[in-house]
Short mmCIF file of C-alpha atoms and ligand atoms in Angstrom, two decimals:
data_model
loop_
_atom_site.label_atom_id
_atom_site.label_comp_id
_atom_site.label_asym_id
_atom_site.label_seq_id
_atom_site.Cartn_x
_atom_site.Cartn_y
_atom_site.Cartn_z
CA MET H 1 -31.59 18.03 -22.52
CA GLU H 2 -28.94 16.57 -20.25
CA VAL H 3 -27.92 18.95 -17.47
CA LYS H 4 -24.22 19.78 -17.48
CA VAL H 5 -22.71 22.03 -14.89
CA ARG H 6 -19.21 22.89 -13.88
CA TYR H 7 -17.16 24.08 -10.97
CA ALA H 8 -14.50 26.33 -12.45
CA PRO H 9 -12.18 27.61 -9.75
CA SER H 10 -9.00 29.54 -10.32
CA PRO H 11 -6.23 27.79 -8.41
CA THR H 12 -4.92 30.93 -6.77
CA GLY H 13 -5.52 30.01 -3.14
CA LEU H 14 -6.78 27.30 -0.85
CA GLN H 15 -10.35 26.08 -1.33
CA HIS H 16 -12.61 27.94 1.05
CA ILE H 17 -16.16 27.59 2.28
CA GLY H 18 -17.66 29.81 -0.41
CA GLY H 19 -15.99 27.91 -3.23
CA VAL H 20 -16.89 24.55 -1.83
CA ARG H 21 -20.49 25.65 -1.44
CA THR H 22 -20.52 26.51 -5.16
CA ALA H 23 -18.98 23.13 -5.97
CA LEU H 24 -21.53 21.27 -3.85
CA PHE H 25 -24.54 23.08 -5.30
CA ASN H 26 -23.33 22.32 -8.82
CA TYR H 27 -22.62 18.71 -7.94
CA PHE H 28 -25.93 18.09 -6.19
CA PHE H 29 -27.86 19.81 -8.94
CA ALA H 30 -26.15 17.64 -11.58
CA LYS H 31 -26.79 14.46 -9.61
CA SER H 32 -30.42 15.30 -8.86
CA GLN H 33 -31.01 15.82 -12.58
CA GLY H 34 -29.10 12.75 -13.71
CA GLY H 35 -26.69 15.17 -15.37
CA LYS H 36 -22.94 15.69 -15.43
CA PHE H 37 -20.64 17.59 -13.12
CA ILE H 38 -17.48 18.95 -14.71
CA LEU H 39 -14.38 20.26 -13.04
CA ARG H 40 -12.47 22.91 -14.96
CA VAL H 41 -9.34 24.66 -13.78
CA GLU H 42 -9.30 28.33 -14.75
CA ASP H 43 -5.63 29.11 -14.52
CA THR H 44 -5.44 31.82 -17.18
CA ASP H 45 -3.73 34.04 -14.63
CA GLN H 46 -0.48 32.15 -14.59
CA GLU H 47 1.18 34.56 -12.16
CA ARG H 48 -1.37 33.93 -9.45
CA SER H 49 -1.99 30.23 -10.05
CA SER H 50 -0.02 27.69 -8.06
CA GLU H 51 0.58 23.95 -7.93
CA GLU H 52 -0.23 23.99 -4.24
CA ALA H 53 -3.64 25.50 -4.84
CA LEU H 54 -4.35 22.98 -7.59
CA GLN H 55 -3.40 20.08 -5.32
CA ASP H 56 -5.54 21.58 -2.57
CA LEU H 57 -8.50 21.65 -4.97
CA TYR H 58 -8.13 17.94 -5.72
CA ASP H 59 -7.54 17.07 -2.06
CA THR H 60 -10.57 19.03 -0.93
CA LEU H 61 -12.95 17.45 -3.43
CA ASP H 62 -11.51 14.01 -2.63
CA TRP H 63 -11.94 14.56 1.07
CA LEU H 64 -15.55 15.60 0.55
CA ASN H 65 -16.09 12.62 -1.74
CA ILE H 66 -17.10 14.80 -4.67
CA LYS H 67 -16.30 13.00 -7.90
CA TRP H 68 -16.36 14.82 -11.20
CA ASP H 69 -17.64 13.18 -14.37
CA GLU H 70 -15.29 15.12 -16.62
CA GLY H 71 -12.22 17.10 -15.73
CA PRO H 72 -8.54 16.87 -14.95
CA ILE H 73 -7.21 13.41 -14.05
CA VAL H 74 -10.36 11.60 -15.23
CA GLY H 75 -10.44 13.30 -18.64
CA GLY H 76 -13.52 13.40 -20.84
CA PRO H 77 -14.66 14.17 -24.39
CA ASN H 78 -14.11 17.93 -24.14
CA GLY H 79 -10.65 18.04 -22.60
CA PRO H 80 -8.19 19.17 -21.67
CA TYR H 81 -9.93 20.67 -18.65
CA ILE H 82 -7.09 22.88 -17.51
CA GLN H 83 -7.25 26.19 -19.33
CA SER H 84 -3.50 26.67 -19.59
CA GLU H 85 -3.49 23.54 -21.77
CA ARG H 86 -6.04 25.10 -24.13
CA PHE H 87 -4.37 28.38 -25.05
CA GLU H 88 -4.18 27.66 -28.78
CA LEU H 89 -7.91 27.20 -28.83
CA TYR H 90 -8.66 30.61 -27.34
CA LYS H 91 -6.39 32.27 -29.88
CA LYS H 92 -8.34 30.66 -32.66
CA TYR H 93 -11.67 31.85 -31.26
CA ALA H 94 -10.42 35.39 -30.62
CA LYS H 95 -9.23 35.62 -34.20
CA GLN H 96 -12.53 34.27 -35.38
CA LEU H 97 -14.27 37.21 -33.67
CA VAL H 98 -11.89 39.66 -35.32
CA ALA H 99 -12.67 38.10 -38.69
CA SER H 100 -16.42 38.36 -38.12
CA GLY H 101 -16.12 42.02 -37.05
CA HIS H 102 -16.97 41.45 -33.37
CA ALA H 103 -13.51 42.10 -32.04
CA TYR H 104 -10.49 44.14 -33.06
CA TYR H 105 -6.77 44.58 -32.53
CA CYS H 106 -5.65 47.27 -30.14
CA TYR H 107 -2.09 48.60 -30.24
CA CYS H 108 -2.28 51.07 -27.38
CA SER H 109 0.68 51.19 -25.03
CA GLU H 110 0.29 51.00 -21.25
CA GLU H 111 1.39 54.64 -21.09
CA ARG H 112 -1.35 55.73 -23.43
CA LEU H 113 -3.99 53.76 -21.48
CA ASP H 114 -2.74 55.33 -18.25
CA GLU H 115 -3.05 58.81 -19.73
CA VAL H 116 -6.59 58.07 -20.85
CA ARG H 117 -7.53 56.94 -17.37
CA THR H 118 -5.96 59.97 -15.71
CA GLN H 119 -7.80 62.28 -18.06
CA GLN H 120 -11.13 60.51 -17.55
CA LYS H 121 -10.68 60.91 -13.82
CA ALA H 122 -9.80 64.59 -14.11
CA GLU H 123 -12.84 65.21 -16.30
CA LYS H 124 -15.01 63.02 -14.06
CA SER H 125 -16.10 61.43 -17.32
CA SER H 126 -19.03 59.02 -17.14
CA GLN H 127 -17.14 56.64 -19.41
CA GLN H 128 -14.32 55.02 -17.46
CA GLY H 129 -11.83 52.60 -18.96
CA TYR H 130 -10.60 52.07 -22.45
CA ASP H 131 -11.58 54.86 -24.87
CA ARG H 132 -12.04 52.50 -27.83
CA HIS H 133 -9.26 54.28 -29.66
CA CYS H 134 -8.34 51.37 -31.95
CA ARG H 135 -11.89 50.33 -32.69
CA ASN H 136 -11.91 52.32 -35.88
CA LEU H 137 -8.32 52.06 -37.04
CA SER H 138 -8.10 51.92 -40.80
CA GLU H 139 -6.37 48.95 -42.39
CA GLU H 140 -3.43 51.20 -43.34
CA GLU H 141 -3.03 52.41 -39.77
CA ARG H 142 -3.18 48.86 -38.53
CA ILE H 143 -0.52 47.64 -40.95
CA GLU H 144 1.65 50.55 -39.92
CA LYS H 145 1.41 49.50 -36.24
CA GLU H 146 2.21 45.91 -37.16
CA LYS H 147 5.31 47.11 -39.01
CA GLN H 148 6.44 48.84 -35.84
CA GLY H 149 6.45 45.41 -34.26
CA ILE H 150 3.77 46.19 -31.65
CA LYS H 151 2.11 43.06 -30.32
CA PRO H 152 -1.61 43.90 -30.22
CA VAL H 153 -4.26 42.71 -27.82
CA ILE H 154 -7.68 41.66 -29.08
CA ARG H 155 -10.66 43.56 -27.69
CA LEU H 156 -14.34 42.76 -27.85
CA LYS H 157 -16.47 45.26 -29.75
CA VAL H 158 -19.16 45.89 -27.15
CA PRO H 159 -22.19 47.54 -28.77
CA THR H 160 -22.49 51.18 -27.72
CA GLU H 161 -26.23 51.25 -28.16
CA GLY H 162 -29.08 49.11 -26.92
CA LYS H 163 -29.32 46.85 -23.90
CA THR H 164 -28.37 43.34 -22.97
CA THR H 165 -30.53 41.09 -20.84
CA PHE H 166 -29.79 37.73 -19.33
CA HIS H 167 -32.05 35.51 -17.36
CA ASP H 168 -31.09 34.31 -13.94
CA VAL H 169 -33.01 31.40 -12.46
CA LEU H 170 -33.07 33.08 -9.05
CA MET H 171 -32.92 36.79 -9.80
CA GLY H 172 -35.08 36.89 -12.92
CA ASP H 173 -34.11 39.10 -15.85
CA ILE H 174 -31.05 41.26 -15.39
CA THR H 175 -30.65 44.06 -17.90
CA ARG H 176 -27.77 46.48 -18.52
CA LYS H 177 -27.42 49.28 -21.01
CA ASN H 178 -24.61 48.29 -23.33
CA ILE H 179 -22.98 51.67 -22.79
CA ASP H 180 -22.57 50.70 -19.13
CA VAL H 181 -20.86 47.43 -19.96
CA SER H 182 -17.08 47.46 -19.70
CA PRO H 183 -15.81 49.31 -22.80
CA ASP H 184 -14.27 46.74 -25.05
CA PRO H 185 -12.49 44.41 -22.61
CA ILE H 186 -9.41 42.52 -23.68
CA LEU H 187 -10.08 38.95 -24.83
CA LEU H 188 -6.58 37.97 -25.80
CA LYS H 189 -3.48 39.56 -24.33
CA GLY H 190 -0.37 40.61 -26.24
CA ASP H 191 1.43 37.44 -25.22
CA GLY H 192 -1.38 35.33 -26.67
CA PHE H 193 -2.89 34.44 -23.29
CA PRO H 194 -6.66 34.67 -22.99
CA THR H 195 -8.42 36.67 -20.31
CA TYR H 196 -10.94 35.09 -17.97
CA HIS H 197 -13.95 36.26 -20.02
CA LEU H 198 -12.88 34.68 -23.29
CA ALA H 199 -11.68 31.40 -21.83
CA ASN H 200 -14.72 31.07 -19.59
CA VAL H 201 -17.27 31.62 -22.36
CA VAL H 202 -15.47 29.52 -24.97
CA ASP H 203 -15.12 26.62 -22.55
CA ASP H 204 -18.66 26.76 -21.23
CA HIS H 205 -19.85 26.57 -24.80
CA LEU H 206 -17.47 23.86 -26.00
CA MET H 207 -18.07 21.78 -22.90
CA GLY H 208 -21.82 21.96 -23.39
CA ILE H 209 -22.57 23.62 -20.07
CA THR H 210 -26.31 24.09 -19.62
CA HIS H 211 -26.44 25.95 -16.29
CA ILE H 212 -23.92 28.32 -14.83
CA MET H 213 -24.08 28.25 -11.06
CA ARG H 214 -21.53 30.57 -9.60
CA ALA H 215 -21.07 33.22 -6.95
CA GLN H 216 -23.15 36.38 -7.14
CA GLU H 217 -20.05 38.51 -7.47
CA TRP H 218 -20.00 37.40 -11.12
CA ILE H 219 -23.34 39.05 -11.94
CA PRO H 220 -21.62 42.18 -13.33
CA SER H 221 -19.83 39.95 -15.86
CA GLY H 222 -23.14 38.46 -17.03
CA PRO H 223 -24.06 41.03 -19.71
CA LEU H 224 -20.54 40.99 -21.09
CA HIS H 225 -20.60 37.21 -21.37
CA VAL H 226 -23.97 37.29 -23.10
CA ILE H 227 -22.59 39.83 -25.60
CA LEU H 228 -19.74 37.41 -26.20
CA TYR H 229 -22.10 34.49 -26.78
CA GLU H 230 -24.04 36.63 -29.25
CA ALA H 231 -20.84 37.65 -31.01
CA PHE H 232 -20.00 33.98 -31.50
CA GLY H 233 -23.56 33.20 -32.50
CA TRP H 234 -23.94 30.77 -29.58
CA GLU H 235 -26.85 30.22 -27.23
CA PRO H 236 -25.93 31.31 -23.69
CA PRO H 237 -26.50 28.79 -20.88
CA LEU H 238 -28.98 29.45 -18.07
CA TYR H 239 -27.59 31.46 -15.20
CA CYS H 240 -28.07 30.84 -11.53
CA HIS H 241 -26.00 33.21 -9.44
CA LEU H 242 -25.71 31.92 -5.91
CA PRO H 243 -26.39 34.09 -2.87
CA MET H 244 -23.37 35.31 -0.99
CA VAL H 245 -22.01 33.49 2.04
CA MET H 246 -21.84 35.83 5.03
CA GLY H 247 -20.62 35.65 8.56
CA LYS H 248 -23.09 36.18 11.39
CA ASP H 249 -22.37 39.91 11.33
CA GLY H 250 -23.76 40.27 7.82
CA GLN H 251 -20.36 40.80 6.20
CA LYS H 252 -19.02 38.59 3.44
CA LEU H 253 -17.42 35.52 5.03
CA SER H 254 -13.70 36.11 5.35
CA LYS H 255 -10.71 35.35 7.54
CA ARG H 256 -11.99 37.92 10.02
CA HIS H 257 -14.73 35.47 10.98
CA GLY H 258 -12.41 32.53 11.51
CA SER H 259 -10.64 30.11 9.27
CA THR H 260 -12.40 29.61 5.96
CA SER H 261 -10.07 27.21 4.18
CA VAL H 262 -11.34 23.67 4.03
CA ARG H 263 -7.86 22.41 4.84
CA ASP H 264 -8.13 24.16 8.24
CA PHE H 265 -11.49 22.56 8.94
CA LYS H 266 -10.07 19.18 8.07
CA GLU H 267 -7.08 19.66 10.33
CA LYS H 268 -9.21 20.74 13.26
CA GLY H 269 -11.16 17.56 12.93
CA TYR H 270 -14.38 18.40 11.20
CA LEU H 271 -15.86 15.40 9.44
CA PRO H 272 -16.41 15.70 5.70
CA GLU H 273 -20.00 14.45 6.08
CA ALA H 274 -20.78 17.15 8.64
CA LEU H 275 -19.18 19.93 6.64
CA MET H 276 -20.97 18.81 3.49
CA ASN H 277 -24.30 18.61 5.27
CA TYR H 278 -23.96 21.99 6.93
CA VAL H 279 -22.57 23.86 3.92
CA SER H 280 -25.39 22.53 1.75
CA LEU H 281 -27.79 24.36 4.08
CA VAL H 282 -26.05 27.72 3.67
CA GLY H 283 -28.42 29.41 1.25
CA TRP H 284 -30.50 26.32 0.54
CA SER H 285 -33.12 24.43 2.45
CA PHE H 286 -35.24 21.40 1.76
CA ASP H 287 -38.43 22.37 3.55
CA GLY H 288 -37.18 24.89 6.08
CA GLU H 289 -37.07 22.22 8.78
CA ARG H 290 -35.21 19.07 7.98
CA GLU H 291 -31.49 19.52 8.59
CA PHE H 292 -29.83 16.13 8.37
CA PHE H 293 -28.95 14.81 4.98
CA SER H 294 -26.46 12.25 3.83
CA GLN H 295 -24.58 12.86 0.61
CA GLU H 296 -26.77 10.30 -1.14
CA GLU H 297 -29.91 12.05 0.01
CA LEU H 298 -28.67 15.45 -1.12
CA GLU H 299 -27.86 13.95 -4.51
CA LYS H 300 -31.55 13.12 -4.78
CA VAL H 301 -33.40 15.97 -3.10
CA PHE H 302 -31.34 19.01 -4.06
CA ASP H 303 -33.61 21.45 -5.84
CA ILE H 304 -32.27 24.54 -7.57
CA THR H 305 -35.54 26.43 -7.07
CA LYS H 306 -35.16 26.15 -3.32
CA ILE H 307 -31.95 28.15 -3.25
CA ASN H 308 -32.55 31.29 -1.19
CA LYS H 309 -32.35 34.67 -2.84
CA SER H 310 -30.95 36.26 0.27
CA PRO H 311 -27.39 35.66 1.47
CA GLY H 312 -26.62 32.51 3.41
CA VAL H 313 -25.14 32.77 6.87
CA PHE H 314 -22.24 30.56 7.80
CA ASP H 315 -22.46 29.97 11.53
CA TYR H 316 -19.37 28.35 13.03
CA LYS H 317 -21.30 27.33 16.15
CA LYS H 318 -23.93 25.58 14.10
CA LEU H 319 -21.24 23.72 12.20
CA ASP H 320 -19.72 22.64 15.52
CA TRP H 321 -23.08 21.33 16.58
CA PHE H 322 -23.49 19.38 13.33
CA ASN H 323 -20.02 17.99 13.67
CA GLY H 324 -20.72 16.86 17.22
CA GLN H 325 -23.84 15.08 16.02
CA TYR H 326 -21.90 13.29 13.30
CA ILE H 327 -19.20 12.30 15.79
CA ARG H 328 -21.88 10.79 18.02
CA LEU H 329 -23.03 8.67 15.08
CA MET H 330 -19.62 7.09 14.61
CA SER H 331 -18.87 3.66 16.00
CA ASP H 332 -16.36 3.64 18.85
CA GLU H 333 -13.83 1.91 16.62
CA ASP H 334 -14.16 4.42 13.82
CA LEU H 335 -13.96 7.31 16.22
CA GLU H 336 -10.86 5.87 17.83
CA LYS H 337 -9.24 5.49 14.43
CA ALA H 338 -10.07 9.09 13.64
CA LEU H 339 -8.71 10.35 16.96
CA ILE H 340 -5.42 8.47 16.96
CA PRO H 341 -3.61 10.88 14.59
CA TYR H 342 -4.40 13.78 16.94
CA LEU H 343 -3.12 11.87 19.95
CA GLU H 344 0.00 10.80 18.06
CA LYS H 345 0.68 14.35 16.96
CA ALA H 346 0.34 15.53 20.54
CA GLY H 347 2.93 12.93 21.49
CA PHE H 348 0.53 11.03 23.77
CA ILE H 349 0.77 7.72 22.00
CA ASP H 350 3.15 6.02 19.57
CA LYS H 351 2.54 4.01 16.46
CA ASP H 352 3.05 0.77 18.38
CA ILE H 353 0.85 1.48 21.32
CA SER H 354 1.24 -0.56 24.52
CA SER H 355 -1.72 -2.71 25.50
CA ASP H 356 -2.05 -0.64 28.67
CA LYS H 357 -2.40 2.55 26.76
CA LYS H 358 -4.69 0.91 24.24
CA LYS H 359 -7.03 -0.01 27.06
CA LYS H 360 -6.94 3.54 28.37
CA LEU H 361 -7.58 4.80 24.88
CA ASP H 362 -10.60 2.55 24.38
CA GLU H 363 -12.11 3.86 27.59
CA LEU H 364 -11.23 7.45 26.77
CA VAL H 365 -12.99 7.28 23.41
CA VAL H 366 -16.22 6.17 25.05
CA CYS H 367 -16.02 8.95 27.67
CA ALA H 368 -15.07 11.65 25.16
CA LYS H 369 -17.58 10.77 22.46
CA PRO H 370 -20.50 12.71 23.92
CA ARG H 371 -18.35 15.80 24.42
CA LEU H 372 -16.32 16.27 21.26
CA LYS H 373 -17.23 19.06 18.88
CA VAL H 374 -14.21 18.50 16.67
CA LEU H 375 -11.75 15.63 16.70
CA SER H 376 -8.88 17.83 17.87
CA ASP H 377 -10.80 18.53 21.11
CA ILE H 378 -9.51 15.15 22.21
CA VAL H 379 -6.05 16.58 22.88
CA GLU H 380 -7.23 18.94 25.59
CA LEU H 381 -9.46 16.28 27.10
CA ALA H 382 -6.71 13.67 27.11
CA VAL H 383 -3.72 15.61 28.39
CA PHE H 384 -4.39 14.56 31.98
CA LEU H 385 -4.52 10.91 31.05
CA PHE H 386 -1.40 10.55 28.96
CA THR H 387 0.76 13.05 30.79
CA ASN H 388 0.93 14.21 34.36
CA PRO H 389 1.13 17.95 33.98
CA GLU H 390 2.19 20.19 36.85
CA VAL H 391 -0.44 22.43 38.35
CA ALA H 392 0.52 25.87 37.06
CA ALA H 393 -0.18 27.75 40.30
CA PRO H 394 -1.73 26.87 43.67
CA GLU H 395 -4.46 29.44 43.00
CA MET H 396 -5.89 27.07 40.43
CA PHE H 397 -7.29 24.96 43.26
CA VAL H 398 -9.27 27.90 44.52
CA ALA H 399 -12.86 28.23 43.30
CA LYS H 400 -14.92 31.41 43.60
CA LYS H 401 -15.51 32.55 47.18
CA MET H 402 -12.88 30.07 48.41
CA ASP H 403 -9.30 30.65 49.53
CA LEU H 404 -6.21 28.49 49.72
CA LYS H 405 -6.92 27.38 53.26
CA THR H 406 -10.51 26.28 52.71
CA SER H 407 -9.54 24.65 49.42
CA TYR H 408 -6.85 22.65 51.21
CA GLU H 409 -9.37 21.65 53.84
CA ALA H 410 -11.90 20.65 51.18
CA LEU H 411 -9.40 18.49 49.32
CA SER H 412 -8.14 16.81 52.53
CA LYS H 413 -11.67 15.91 53.54
CA THR H 414 -12.55 14.82 50.03
CA TYR H 415 -9.58 12.50 50.07
CA GLU H 416 -10.64 11.01 53.41
CA ILE H 417 -14.15 10.43 52.08
CA MET H 418 -12.79 8.77 48.94
CA ILE H 419 -10.56 6.44 50.87
CA GLU H 420 -13.30 5.46 53.24
CA ASP H 421 -16.05 5.07 50.67
CA LEU H 422 -13.94 3.14 48.24
CA ASN H 423 -12.66 0.87 50.99
CA GLN H 424 -16.25 0.11 51.78
CA GLY H 425 -16.71 -0.85 48.18
CA LYS H 426 -18.95 2.10 47.31
CA SER H 427 -19.23 3.24 43.71
CA PHE H 428 -17.73 6.49 42.51
CA GLU H 429 -21.24 7.89 42.10
CA ASP H 430 -21.73 7.40 45.87
CA VAL H 431 -18.38 9.05 46.49
CA GLU H 432 -19.54 12.02 44.47
CA SER H 433 -22.72 12.40 46.45
CA ASP H 434 -20.75 12.24 49.70
CA ILE H 435 -18.41 14.94 48.38
CA THR H 436 -21.47 17.01 47.54
CA ASN H 437 -22.64 16.59 51.14
CA LEU H 438 -19.25 17.72 52.29
CA ALA H 439 -19.82 21.02 50.50
CA THR H 440 -23.07 21.47 52.40
CA ASP H 441 -21.35 20.64 55.70
CA MET H 442 -18.61 23.16 54.96
CA GLY H 443 -21.16 25.75 53.92
CA VAL H 444 -19.55 26.23 50.50
CA LYS H 445 -20.71 25.82 46.92
CA VAL H 446 -20.28 22.42 45.22
CA ASN H 447 -17.51 23.89 43.06
CA GLY H 448 -15.62 24.78 46.20
CA VAL H 449 -14.92 21.09 46.77
CA PHE H 450 -14.96 19.77 43.22
CA THR H 451 -12.54 22.30 41.80
CA PRO H 452 -9.65 21.24 44.07
CA LEU H 453 -10.34 17.61 43.21
CA ARG H 454 -10.58 18.31 39.49
CA VAL H 455 -7.35 20.29 39.48
CA ALA H 456 -5.62 17.64 41.57
CA LEU H 457 -6.55 14.90 39.09
CA THR H 458 -6.19 16.79 35.83
CA SER H 459 -4.23 20.01 36.49
CA THR H 460 -6.93 21.87 34.56
CA THR H 461 -10.22 23.42 35.50
CA VAL H 462 -12.12 21.97 32.54
CA SER H 463 -12.22 18.23 32.04
CA LEU H 464 -14.38 15.19 31.59
CA PRO H 465 -16.85 14.49 34.40
CA MET H 466 -15.18 13.52 37.67
CA SER H 467 -16.31 9.92 37.57
CA ASP H 468 -14.88 9.44 34.06
CA THR H 469 -11.68 11.15 35.09
CA TYR H 470 -11.29 8.93 38.13
CA LYS H 471 -12.10 5.75 36.28
CA LEU H 472 -9.69 6.56 33.48
CA LEU H 473 -6.83 7.31 35.87
CA GLY H 474 -7.56 4.43 38.19
CA LYS H 475 -7.45 4.46 41.96
CA GLU H 476 -3.71 4.28 42.41
CA GLU H 477 -2.85 7.14 40.05
CA SER H 478 -5.75 9.24 41.32
CA PHE H 479 -4.60 8.93 44.91
CA LYS H 480 -1.02 9.72 43.96
CA ARG H 481 -2.14 12.92 42.29
CA ILE H 482 -4.34 13.96 45.18
CA GLU H 483 -1.47 13.45 47.63
CA LYS H 484 0.81 15.52 45.47
CA ALA H 485 -1.77 18.29 45.33
CA LEU H 486 -2.25 18.19 49.09
CA GLU H 487 1.49 18.59 49.54
CA MET H 488 1.52 21.63 47.30
CA LEU H 489 -1.41 23.21 49.09
CA LYS H 490 -0.04 22.39 52.50
CA LYS H 491 3.12 24.31 51.77
CA GLU H 492 1.04 27.31 50.79
CA VAL H 493 -1.13 27.43 53.87
CA GLU H 494 1.52 26.67 56.47
N1 LIG G 1 -12.68 31.10 -12.35
C1 LIG G 1 -13.80 31.81 -11.82
C2 LIG G 1 -13.69 31.82 -10.30
O1 LIG G 1 -12.65 31.57 -9.81
C3 LIG G 1 -15.07 31.13 -12.28
C4 LIG G 1 -16.25 32.02 -12.36
C5 LIG G 1 -17.37 31.27 -13.06
O2 LIG G 1 -17.82 30.28 -12.49
O3 LIG G 1 -17.73 31.65 -14.15
O4 LIG G 1 -14.57 32.09 -9.55
ZN1 ZN G 2 -6.05 50.70 -28.60
#
């Protein structure tokens, strides 16, 4: 049997980590089995669906290099793959269930349903929801309602006795008493639109889906779906509900933990390869040790039985680490290409970059490569090079246990050492060791002398290593900045 799986998002918001994890697991499982990966857009809720979310879905999968074998845009033998283009089909299947006695028309008004709910609450009734009022309408009663022009909904006749069991690859058998299953949910609404349950089951069947891999929050719908399959006389697919994705605090991953939309990760400068690699390890592992996998490798080694039963933790720090590793693997040219948009956006460079700046940029990329976690980090690291920012306040020059006066003294002496050493043709590494000696002579910590120099050259207290900073700026510019800083400090201490 050829494996066929699907990713079936509702385009109601931006693609987030949890959704993408579901997509990846489906995709890798399909590939590893030589099967097919289908994309289906579940936009039955027309109010909440948006064009933007749909575009974001395509963009996200494109960016991750996930190609679907059947689905929107590419088509396929079971299309269309957008549910709003299949509404006639669902109507037909709902009516088929009415004809076979597995579903029925319900004419209840919203007011009546509200009253029922209020009463159930007041009586603390064990049965909550629809009271199955129209389940036993006689044909005369039904015709009467039709005459009144009421547009009915179609409800599923959920058995009131017995149990329903479905098998989940990870969780084993899951059984519910039928009486605890939602009482006769709506399949087709009054306006002829299907609900999620009907469209989902009909499509999974018609599209030949063999395994349903989806988030665990859908487990409660499982028995209902199986009852639907039985009503149609269809064989249900195998289920594999995926463990939840949590933040480090054990709560379901949400905006509280940080951004979760893939678009945000892309904008911050995460690489698709890194995100794919890391997300594939959230709730899955190969052998508990190996962590680095290319897409091609995952397409081979992904194994559904190795999905964890317990929730997966999404650790932003770990992702940063992965991303840094992937950045380190890039060639200098590729990295430069990837960084340019960030530098352009920051206004540091233009489309037609001068050869001077290009040279600076080439050097910068080499210096920054070992330090970047995400591509956008380059902006903070490069400000000093492409602009000459003012030092915000003289206190910035002052390291712990230092004051303005000693900081001024340290920078003056540092400057003298630099001039002398460099005139003698010493390397910047030698200069640095002489500056370190200066700290000892002054009886202060190393930071006491390096902070004033760092702030003088970059106007910030975090930056690339001093030698990189100096080399990138060049002697002339470095000296200019140190003199300017000395002037500022001098005014303060006089
Ligand atoms: N449209 C549902 C969702 O957005 C799909 C659930 C399923 O995979 O069955 O999660
Ligand atoms: Zn009713």
